[in-house]
Amino acid sequence: MASPKRRALMACALIPSLTLMPRGAQAQPAPTLRIAVEADITSTDPHYHNLAPNKAISAHFFDPLILQDEQQRLVPGLAVSWRAIDDTTWEFKLREGVTWHDDSPFTADDVAFTVQRAPAVPNSPSSFGLYIRQIAETTVVDAHTIRFRTTGVFPLMPVYLSTFGIVSRKHGEGATTADYNNGRAMVGTGPYRFGTWAQGDRITMERNPAYWGGVQPWASVTTRFMRSPASRVAALLSGDVDLIDALPTSDIGRVERDARTQVSRTVSNRNMYVFVDHLDRLSPFVTDRQGRPLDRNPFRDVRVRQAVSLAVNRDAIVTRVMDGAAEATGQVMPRGWFGWTPTLPPPAYDPEGARRLLAEAGYPNGFNLTIHCSNNRYVNDERICQALGQMLTRIGIQTTVQALPFATWITAASRQDYSMLFGGWGIDTAEPSSPLGSLLATFDRATGQGASNRSRYSNPEVDRLVAQGLATLDDEARRQVFIRATEIAMRDVGLVPMHHQVNLWGVRRGLAHAARADEWTLAMSVKPAN
């Protein structure tokens, strides 16, 4: 597998593949592309909320320095090349001839302004500062060259700079989030120009005829926000829309059998996992068989955590609950991705072995447990939890399932109110420092490490290796460090990996759709099949 740096260099030669029509070619009249998506957005300000639906919509209007292709490989965007000049300095060469939607030129000064603005948007629910805080100094060398000095060795700078769009200083300086929401500041370099946004209903956009990456085939795009899965499927089958996301797994066959529609799919970057309580306390939702609190937290014993993992019939969940739209896993990275290792296959289903481990740990009769999950966030989340509860009950852990709305569930999970929870993590950087640093590194509010480690798992060796990987410039050496950290955390059962989702779209026949691992639904991913 090529390293991220090598893939990025190779991508320079592949950039024409992103162009749907040569620049300057006569664009043929095309109808509106009609899309229906599950999730509404909270703002059109590209830096207000680090949220996947927001970022997907923003990508139509605002280009990043570096693009990610369908499998999240780095591809030149507003930057045509990048290199580490020394251990703490990165230089980016910018694309010449790019203009904003108002025809003013794009320059390095816009990039400098964006790096200043993105982490400082007032009232941001989830800041983009995560991707920028390592930048200590920004230097505009000339109109098409910019340098960043970092606080230390930071090999993931190109990856991090692929995660947010660049905005115009001319239109962004002094602009508020409201100015983006009402369209006043919505001037980007992207393939589409902003039209209208009605929150909870739809967003419209018009083709940018001067786009540097080539003119898009659609004269206009309308994206409707349609929470109900049944409504989205009905809209597709009736011909009211051309593309829907988050196709329910139960409707795969129905859409495939219809002569007017088809299914587009790819393995997701989202890992679904189980967290168990690692805190040294009387765990809040664990009791003995008579309902009395245990004298200690059983999940502090690695044998109990191993028993939980062996109790999970991952293949059954994939086939019976997910209707085949998932891949069982024994680690955090999807198969074949940077940092994935063949040394960690999905653990075999072994209920007898699980019962033996529970007995060895001092729980021959098991114990009672409540597992908490969301019921409106992940694909089949409540159904998976019910199946998981039945599997744990079979090995002697008498399990009750409590499924809650995501907003309620995540608030309590973040307070460590649960003994076991089922959740998911999308790897937007396409490399392992994201799940390792967020889910498995020791929680540290000051550094931001372990920010989503809601189990409070802690292993100093994992922490050391994550830090070492983040300071290793050589791609192959960094990959090996992260694999070692993953092996330790998985064999320690820092979390119980379950599966990677398969992203599903329903598509009108006659269209070609490039399915994305990051779950984004983009007009740029759709073109006429012929």
Coordinates of C-alpha atoms in Angstrom, one line a residue:
M1 CA 0.0 0.0 0.0
A2 CA 1.4 3.4 -0.9
S3 CA 2.0 5.8 2.0
P4 CA -0.1 9.0 2.3
K5 CA 2.8 11.1 1.0
R6 CA 3.4 8.9 -2.0
R7 CA -0.3 8.8 -2.7
A8 CA -0.4 12.6 -2.6
L9 CA 2.4 12.9 -5.1
M10 CA 0.9 10.3 -7.3
A11 CA -2.4 12.2 -7.1
C12 CA -0.8 15.2 -8.9
A13 CA -0.8 13.0 -12.1
L14 CA -4.4 11.9 -11.4
I15 CA -6.0 15.3 -11.1
P16 CA -7.5 15.2 -14.6
S17 CA -9.8 12.4 -13.4
L18 CA -11.6 14.9 -11.2
T19 CA -12.5 17.0 -14.2
L20 CA -15.9 16.1 -15.7
M21 CA -15.5 18.5 -18.6
P22 CA -12.4 20.3 -19.9
R23 CA -12.3 23.9 -19.0
G24 CA -13.4 26.0 -21.9
A25 CA -15.5 23.2 -23.4
Q26 CA -19.0 24.1 -24.4
A27 CA -21.3 23.1 -21.5
Q28 CA -24.4 21.2 -22.6
P29 CA -27.7 22.2 -21.0
A30 CA -28.4 19.9 -18.1
P31 CA -31.3 19.6 -15.7
T32 CA -31.2 20.2 -12.0
L33 CA -29.7 17.4 -10.0
R34 CA -32.1 16.6 -7.2
I35 CA -30.7 15.1 -4.0
A36 CA -32.3 14.1 -0.7
V37 CA -30.1 13.7 2.4
E38 CA -30.9 12.5 5.9
A39 CA -29.1 15.2 7.9
D40 CA -29.8 18.9 7.9
I41 CA -27.0 21.4 8.4
T42 CA -26.6 23.9 11.2
S43 CA -24.9 26.6 9.1
T44 CA -23.5 27.4 5.7
D45 CA -20.5 29.1 7.4
P46 CA -17.7 26.7 6.5
H47 CA -15.9 27.2 9.8
Y48 CA -18.9 27.3 12.3
H49 CA -19.4 23.6 13.0
N50 CA -17.1 20.7 12.5
L51 CA -19.9 18.4 11.5
A52 CA -19.9 16.0 8.5
P53 CA -23.2 17.2 6.9
N54 CA -22.0 20.8 7.2
K55 CA -18.7 20.0 5.7
A56 CA -20.2 18.0 2.8
I57 CA -22.4 21.0 1.8
S58 CA -19.6 23.4 2.3
A59 CA -17.4 21.4 -0.2
H60 CA -19.7 22.6 -3.0
F61 CA -18.8 26.2 -2.4
F62 CA -15.4 26.3 -0.7
D63 CA -12.3 24.3 -1.8
P64 CA -9.7 23.1 0.7
L65 CA -6.0 23.4 0.1
I66 CA -5.9 19.6 -0.4
L67 CA -8.8 17.5 -1.5
Q68 CA -9.7 13.9 -0.4
D69 CA -10.9 11.5 -3.1
E70 CA -13.6 8.9 -2.6
Q71 CA -11.3 6.7 -0.5
Q72 CA -9.9 9.8 1.3
R73 CA -6.5 9.8 -0.5
L74 CA -5.0 13.2 -0.7
V75 CA -5.3 15.0 -4.1
P76 CA -4.2 18.5 -5.0
G77 CA -6.8 21.2 -4.5
L78 CA -6.1 24.9 -4.1
A79 CA -2.5 23.7 -3.3
V80 CA -0.7 21.9 -6.2
S81 CA 2.2 20.6 -4.1
W82 CA 3.5 20.6 -0.5
R83 CA 6.7 19.6 1.3
A84 CA 8.3 19.7 4.7
I85 CA 11.2 22.1 4.4
D86 CA 12.5 21.1 7.9
D87 CA 11.1 19.4 11.0
T88 CA 8.8 22.3 11.8
T89 CA 8.1 24.1 8.5
W90 CA 5.7 23.1 5.7
E91 CA 5.6 24.9 2.4
F92 CA 2.5 24.9 0.1
K93 CA 2.5 26.0 -3.6
L94 CA -0.9 27.3 -4.6
R95 CA -2.8 26.9 -7.8
E96 CA -2.5 29.9 -10.1
G97 CA -5.4 31.3 -12.2
V98 CA -8.0 30.4 -9.6
T99 CA -10.7 33.0 -9.0
W100 CA -13.4 33.5 -6.4
H101 CA -17.1 33.4 -7.5
D102 CA -16.9 37.3 -7.9
D103 CA -13.9 36.8 -10.3
S104 CA -11.4 38.3 -7.9
P105 CA -8.1 36.3 -7.7
F106 CA -7.3 33.7 -5.1
T107 CA -4.0 34.2 -3.3
A108 CA -1.9 33.1 -0.4
D109 CA -3.3 36.0 1.7
D110 CA -6.8 34.3 1.6
V111 CA -5.2 31.1 3.0
A112 CA -3.5 33.1 5.8
F113 CA -6.8 34.8 6.6
T114 CA -8.6 31.4 6.7
V115 CA -6.1 29.9 9.1
Q116 CA -6.7 32.9 11.4
R117 CA -10.5 32.8 11.1
A118 CA -11.3 29.1 11.2
P119 CA -10.4 28.3 14.9
A120 CA -11.9 31.6 16.1
V121 CA -15.6 31.6 14.9
P122 CA -17.7 32.7 17.9
N123 CA -20.1 30.2 19.5
S124 CA -18.8 27.3 17.4
P125 CA -20.3 24.0 18.7
S126 CA -17.3 22.1 17.4
S127 CA -14.3 24.1 16.4
F128 CA -11.9 23.6 13.5
G129 CA -9.1 24.6 15.9
L130 CA -8.3 20.9 16.2
Y131 CA -6.7 21.0 12.8
I132 CA -5.0 24.4 13.2
R133 CA -3.6 24.6 16.7
Q134 CA -0.3 23.1 15.7
I135 CA 0.4 26.1 13.5
A136 CA 2.6 28.6 15.3
E137 CA 3.3 31.0 12.5
T138 CA 2.0 31.7 9.0
T139 CA 4.2 33.3 6.3
V140 CA 3.0 34.5 2.9
V141 CA 6.1 34.1 0.7
D142 CA 4.4 35.3 -2.4
A143 CA 0.9 35.3 -4.0
H144 CA 1.1 31.5 -4.6
T145 CA 3.4 30.3 -1.8
I146 CA 2.6 30.0 1.9
R147 CA 4.6 28.5 4.8
F148 CA 3.5 27.2 8.1
R149 CA 5.8 26.9 11.1
T150 CA 4.5 24.3 13.6
T151 CA 5.0 24.0 17.3
G152 CA 6.8 20.7 16.8
V153 CA 7.3 17.9 14.2
F154 CA 3.9 17.5 12.6
P155 CA 3.7 15.0 9.7
L156 CA 0.0 15.1 9.4
M157 CA -0.2 18.8 8.3
P158 CA -1.3 18.0 4.7
V159 CA -4.1 15.7 6.1
Y160 CA -5.3 18.3 8.6
L161 CA -5.3 21.0 5.9
S162 CA -7.7 18.9 3.8
T163 CA -10.4 19.1 6.4
F164 CA -11.7 22.7 5.9
G165 CA -12.4 25.1 3.1
I166 CA -10.5 28.3 2.3
V167 CA -12.5 31.5 2.4
S168 CA -11.9 34.9 0.8
R169 CA -10.4 37.7 3.0
K170 CA -12.3 40.2 0.9
H171 CA -15.7 38.7 1.8
G172 CA -14.8 37.0 5.1
E173 CA -13.1 39.8 7.0
G174 CA -15.6 41.1 9.5
A175 CA -18.3 38.7 8.3
T176 CA -20.3 36.8 10.9
T177 CA -21.8 33.4 10.7
A178 CA -25.1 35.1 9.9
D179 CA -23.5 36.7 6.9
Y180 CA -22.7 33.2 5.5
N181 CA -26.1 31.9 6.4
N182 CA -27.9 34.6 4.5
G183 CA -25.6 34.2 1.5
R184 CA -23.8 37.6 1.8
A185 CA -20.4 36.1 2.4
M186 CA -20.9 32.9 0.5
V187 CA -18.2 33.6 -2.1
G188 CA -15.9 30.6 -2.6
T189 CA -13.8 29.0 -5.3
G190 CA -15.8 25.8 -5.5
P191 CA -17.6 24.1 -8.3
Y192 CA -21.0 25.6 -7.3
R193 CA -22.2 29.1 -6.4
F194 CA -24.6 29.6 -3.5
G195 CA -28.3 30.0 -4.2
T196 CA -30.6 29.8 -1.2
W197 CA -30.8 27.9 2.1
A198 CA -34.0 27.2 4.0
Q199 CA -33.0 25.4 7.2
G200 CA -34.8 22.1 7.6
D201 CA -36.0 22.2 4.0
R202 CA -33.4 22.6 1.2
I203 CA -30.3 24.3 -0.2
T204 CA -29.9 25.3 -3.8
M205 CA -26.8 26.1 -5.8
E206 CA -25.8 27.1 -9.4
R207 CA -22.9 25.8 -11.5
N208 CA -19.7 27.9 -11.4
P209 CA -18.7 28.2 -15.1
A210 CA -15.2 29.3 -14.3
Y211 CA -14.3 26.5 -11.9
W212 CA -10.6 25.6 -12.0
G213 CA -11.4 21.9 -11.9
G214 CA -13.7 21.9 -14.9
V215 CA -17.3 22.8 -15.4
Q216 CA -19.8 20.4 -13.6
P217 CA -22.5 18.7 -15.7
W218 CA -25.4 20.0 -13.6
A219 CA -26.7 23.6 -14.3
S220 CA -28.1 23.6 -10.8
V221 CA -28.5 21.4 -7.7
T222 CA -31.2 21.2 -5.1
T223 CA -30.5 19.2 -1.9
R224 CA -33.5 18.5 0.3
F225 CA -33.1 17.6 4.0
M226 CA -35.4 14.6 4.5
R227 CA -35.0 12.9 7.9
S228 CA -37.4 10.1 7.3
P229 CA -35.8 7.1 5.6
A230 CA -39.2 6.0 4.2
S231 CA -39.7 9.4 2.7
R232 CA -36.3 9.4 1.1
V233 CA -36.9 6.0 -0.4
A234 CA -40.4 6.9 -1.6
A235 CA -39.0 10.1 -3.2
L236 CA -36.4 8.1 -5.1
L237 CA -38.8 5.4 -6.3
S238 CA -41.3 8.0 -7.4
G239 CA -38.7 9.9 -9.4
D240 CA -39.0 13.1 -7.2
V241 CA -35.2 12.9 -6.5
D242 CA -32.2 11.5 -8.3
L243 CA -30.1 10.5 -5.4
I244 CA -30.6 9.7 -1.7
D245 CA -28.1 9.0 1.1
A246 CA -28.4 6.7 4.1
L247 CA -30.4 4.1 2.2
P248 CA -31.9 1.8 4.9
T249 CA -30.3 -1.7 4.7
S250 CA -33.8 -3.2 4.7
D251 CA -34.5 -1.4 1.4
I252 CA -31.4 -2.5 -0.5
G253 CA -33.2 -5.3 -2.4
R254 CA -36.2 -3.1 -3.1
V255 CA -34.1 -0.4 -4.7
E256 CA -32.0 -2.9 -6.6
R257 CA -35.0 -4.7 -8.0
D258 CA -36.7 -1.6 -9.3
A259 CA -35.8 -1.0 -13.0
R260 CA -35.5 2.7 -12.4
T261 CA -33.0 2.7 -9.5
Q262 CA -29.8 1.2 -8.3
V263 CA -27.6 1.1 -5.2
S264 CA -24.2 2.7 -4.8
R265 CA -22.0 1.5 -1.9
T266 CA -18.5 1.5 -0.4
V267 CA -17.0 0.6 3.0
S268 CA -17.2 3.5 5.4
N269 CA -14.5 5.0 7.4
R270 CA -16.8 4.7 10.4
N271 CA -15.9 2.1 13.0
M272 CA -18.7 0.8 15.2
Y273 CA -17.5 -0.3 18.7
V274 CA -18.4 -1.0 22.3
F275 CA -17.0 1.0 25.1
V276 CA -16.9 -0.6 28.6
D277 CA -16.3 1.3 31.9
H278 CA -12.6 1.4 32.7
L279 CA -12.9 3.6 35.8
D280 CA -11.9 2.3 39.2
R281 CA -15.3 2.6 40.8
L282 CA -18.6 0.7 41.4
S283 CA -19.8 0.8 37.8
P284 CA -23.3 2.4 37.7
F285 CA -25.2 -0.2 35.6
V286 CA -23.6 -3.4 36.9
T287 CA -25.1 -5.5 39.6
D288 CA -25.0 -9.1 40.8
R289 CA -27.8 -11.5 40.0
Q290 CA -29.9 -10.2 42.9
G291 CA -29.6 -6.6 41.8
R292 CA -27.0 -5.5 44.4
P293 CA -23.9 -3.5 43.4
L294 CA -20.7 -5.5 42.9
D295 CA -17.8 -4.8 45.1
R296 CA -15.7 -3.8 42.1
N297 CA -16.0 -2.9 38.5
P298 CA -15.7 -6.2 36.6
F299 CA -14.6 -4.5 33.4
R300 CA -11.3 -3.5 35.0
D301 CA -10.3 -7.1 34.4
V302 CA -9.0 -7.7 30.9
R303 CA -10.5 -11.3 31.0
V304 CA -14.0 -9.8 31.3
R305 CA -13.4 -7.5 28.4
Q306 CA -12.0 -10.4 26.4
A307 CA -15.2 -12.4 27.2
V308 CA -17.4 -9.5 26.0
S309 CA -15.5 -9.5 22.7
L310 CA -15.7 -13.3 22.2
A311 CA -19.4 -13.2 23.0
V312 CA -20.1 -11.0 19.9
N313 CA -21.1 -12.9 16.8
R314 CA -19.9 -10.2 14.4
D315 CA -20.8 -12.2 11.3
A316 CA -24.3 -12.6 12.5
I317 CA -24.7 -8.9 13.1
V318 CA -23.3 -8.2 9.6
T319 CA -25.6 -10.7 7.9
R320 CA -28.8 -10.5 10.0
V321 CA -28.9 -7.0 11.4
M322 CA -27.0 -5.1 8.8
D323 CA -28.3 -7.0 5.8
G324 CA -24.7 -7.5 4.6
A325 CA -24.0 -3.8 4.6
A326 CA -21.0 -3.9 7.0
E327 CA -17.6 -5.6 7.4
A328 CA -16.7 -7.3 10.7
T329 CA -13.5 -6.0 12.2
G330 CA -11.0 -6.6 15.0
Q331 CA -9.4 -3.1 14.8
V332 CA -10.2 0.6 14.3
M333 CA -9.1 1.1 10.7
P334 CA -10.9 -0.3 7.7
R335 CA -9.3 -3.2 5.8
G336 CA -6.5 -2.0 3.6
W337 CA -6.2 1.5 4.9
F338 CA -3.1 3.2 6.2
G339 CA -2.5 1.7 9.7
W340 CA -4.6 -1.4 9.2
T341 CA -2.8 -4.6 10.1
P342 CA -3.6 -8.3 9.1
T343 CA -2.4 -9.3 12.6
L344 CA -5.8 -8.3 14.1
P345 CA -8.6 -10.2 12.3
P346 CA -12.1 -10.0 13.7
P347 CA -12.2 -12.1 16.9
A348 CA -13.9 -15.5 16.3
Y349 CA -17.3 -16.0 18.0
D350 CA -16.6 -18.2 21.0
P351 CA -19.3 -18.2 23.7
E352 CA -17.7 -21.2 25.5
G353 CA -14.4 -19.4 25.7
A354 CA -16.2 -16.3 27.0
R355 CA -17.8 -18.2 29.8
R356 CA -14.5 -19.7 30.8
L357 CA -12.9 -16.3 31.0
L358 CA -15.7 -14.9 33.1
A359 CA -15.3 -17.8 35.5
E360 CA -11.5 -17.3 35.7
A361 CA -12.2 -13.6 36.5
G362 CA -14.4 -14.6 39.4
Y363 CA -17.8 -14.4 37.7
P364 CA -18.9 -18.0 37.1
N365 CA -22.5 -16.9 37.3
G366 CA -22.0 -13.7 35.4
F367 CA -23.7 -10.5 36.5
N368 CA -26.4 -8.0 35.4
L369 CA -25.7 -5.2 33.0
T370 CA -27.5 -2.4 31.2
I371 CA -26.0 -1.3 27.8
H372 CA -26.9 2.1 26.5
C373 CA -27.0 3.2 22.8
S374 CA -28.6 5.8 20.6
N375 CA -31.7 5.0 18.6
N376 CA -31.4 7.6 15.9
R377 CA -27.8 8.2 15.0
Y378 CA -26.1 5.1 13.5
V379 CA -27.3 2.6 11.0
N380 CA -29.5 0.1 12.9
D381 CA -28.1 1.2 16.2
E382 CA -30.9 0.0 18.4
R383 CA -31.2 -3.3 16.6
I384 CA -27.5 -3.9 17.0
C385 CA -27.8 -3.2 20.7
Q386 CA -30.6 -5.6 21.1
A387 CA -28.6 -8.3 19.3
L388 CA -25.6 -7.5 21.4
G389 CA -27.7 -7.8 24.6
Q390 CA -28.9 -11.3 23.6
M391 CA -25.3 -12.4 22.9
L392 CA -24.0 -11.2 26.2
T393 CA -27.0 -12.8 28.0
R394 CA -26.0 -16.2 26.5
I395 CA -22.6 -16.1 28.3
G396 CA -24.1 -15.2 31.6
I397 CA -24.1 -11.4 31.5
Q398 CA -27.8 -10.7 31.9
T399 CA -28.2 -7.6 29.7
T400 CA -30.9 -5.0 29.5
V401 CA -30.8 -2.5 26.5
Q402 CA -31.7 1.1 26.9
A403 CA -31.9 3.0 23.6
L404 CA -32.1 6.8 23.7
P405 CA -32.2 9.8 21.4
F406 CA -28.6 10.6 20.4
A407 CA -28.6 14.1 22.1
T408 CA -29.6 12.5 25.4
W409 CA -27.3 9.5 25.0
I410 CA -24.1 11.5 24.0
T411 CA -24.5 13.9 26.9
A412 CA -24.7 11.1 29.5
A413 CA -21.9 9.1 27.8
S414 CA -19.6 12.1 27.9
R415 CA -20.1 12.2 31.7
Q416 CA -19.2 8.5 32.0
D417 CA -22.6 7.7 33.3
Y418 CA -22.8 4.3 31.6
S419 CA -21.2 0.9 32.2
M420 CA -21.3 -0.1 28.5
L421 CA -22.2 1.8 25.4
F422 CA -22.4 1.2 21.7
G423 CA -21.1 4.0 19.5
G424 CA -19.2 4.9 16.3
W425 CA -16.3 7.0 15.1
G426 CA -15.8 8.4 11.6
I427 CA -12.1 8.7 10.7
D428 CA -12.0 12.0 8.8
T429 CA -8.2 12.0 8.6
A430 CA -8.1 8.5 7.0
E431 CA -5.3 7.5 9.3
P432 CA -5.1 6.0 12.8
S433 CA -4.1 8.9 14.9
S434 CA -7.7 10.0 14.8
P435 CA -9.3 6.9 16.5
L436 CA -6.2 6.2 18.6
G437 CA -5.8 9.7 19.8
S438 CA -9.5 10.4 20.4
L439 CA -10.9 7.1 21.5
L440 CA -8.0 5.2 23.2
A441 CA -5.4 7.8 24.4
T442 CA -5.7 8.8 28.0
F443 CA -8.2 11.6 28.5
D444 CA -6.3 14.9 28.9
R445 CA -8.4 18.1 28.7
A446 CA -5.4 20.3 28.4
T447 CA -3.9 18.6 25.3
G448 CA -7.2 17.4 23.7
Q449 CA -6.0 13.8 23.7
G450 CA -8.6 11.2 24.5
A451 CA -11.3 13.8 23.8
S452 CA -13.9 11.1 22.9
N453 CA -12.5 8.4 25.2
R454 CA -15.8 8.0 27.1
S455 CA -14.7 4.8 28.7
R456 CA -11.6 6.4 30.3
Y457 CA -9.3 3.5 29.1
S458 CA -5.7 4.4 29.8
N459 CA -2.4 2.7 28.8
P460 CA 0.8 4.7 29.0
E461 CA 2.4 2.7 26.3
V462 CA -0.4 3.5 23.9
D463 CA -0.1 7.1 24.8
R464 CA 3.7 7.0 24.1
L465 CA 3.3 5.4 20.8
V466 CA 0.5 7.8 19.6
A467 CA 2.8 10.7 20.5
Q468 CA 5.7 9.0 18.8
G469 CA 3.7 8.5 15.6
L470 CA 2.5 12.1 15.5
A471 CA 6.2 13.2 15.6
T472 CA 7.4 10.8 12.9
L473 CA 7.8 12.3 9.5
D474 CA 8.6 9.1 7.6
D475 CA 5.3 7.6 6.5
E476 CA 6.3 3.9 6.8
A477 CA 7.9 4.4 10.2
R478 CA 4.8 6.2 11.4
R479 CA 2.6 3.4 10.1
Q480 CA 4.5 0.8 12.0
V481 CA 4.3 2.9 15.2
F482 CA 0.5 3.3 14.9
I483 CA 0.1 -0.4 14.1
R484 CA 2.0 -1.3 17.3
A485 CA -0.2 1.1 19.3
T486 CA -3.3 -0.5 17.7
E487 CA -2.1 -4.0 18.5
I488 CA -1.6 -3.1 22.2
A489 CA -4.9 -1.4 22.6
M490 CA -6.9 -4.1 20.8
R491 CA -5.3 -7.0 22.8
D492 CA -5.9 -4.9 25.9
V493 CA -9.5 -4.6 24.7
G494 CA -9.4 -0.8 25.2
L495 CA -12.6 -1.0 23.2
V496 CA -14.5 -3.8 21.5
P497 CA -14.4 -3.3 17.7
M498 CA -17.5 -4.5 15.9
H499 CA -17.7 -3.6 12.3
H500 CA -17.2 -0.9 9.7
Q501 CA -20.4 0.3 8.1
V502 CA -21.0 0.2 4.4
N503 CA -22.3 3.5 3.1
L504 CA -25.3 3.2 0.9
W505 CA -27.0 5.5 -1.6
G506 CA -30.0 5.0 -3.8
V507 CA -29.4 6.4 -7.4
R508 CA -31.6 6.9 -10.4
R509 CA -30.5 4.7 -13.3
G510 CA -28.8 6.6 -16.0
L511 CA -26.5 8.3 -13.4
A512 CA -23.0 7.3 -12.3
H513 CA -22.3 7.9 -8.6
A514 CA -18.8 7.6 -7.0
A515 CA -19.5 6.3 -3.4
R516 CA -17.4 8.0 -0.7
A517 CA -15.9 6.4 2.4
D518 CA -16.5 9.6 4.4
E519 CA -20.3 9.4 3.9
W520 CA -20.4 12.7 2.1
T521 CA -23.1 13.2 -0.5
L522 CA -21.8 15.5 -3.2
A523 CA -23.2 16.7 -6.4
M524 CA -19.6 16.4 -7.7
S525 CA -19.8 12.6 -7.2
V526 CA -22.7 12.3 -9.7
K527 CA -22.6 12.5 -13.5
P528 CA -24.6 11.2 -16.4
A529 CA -23.7 7.5 -17.0
N530 CA -23.2 8.1 -20.8

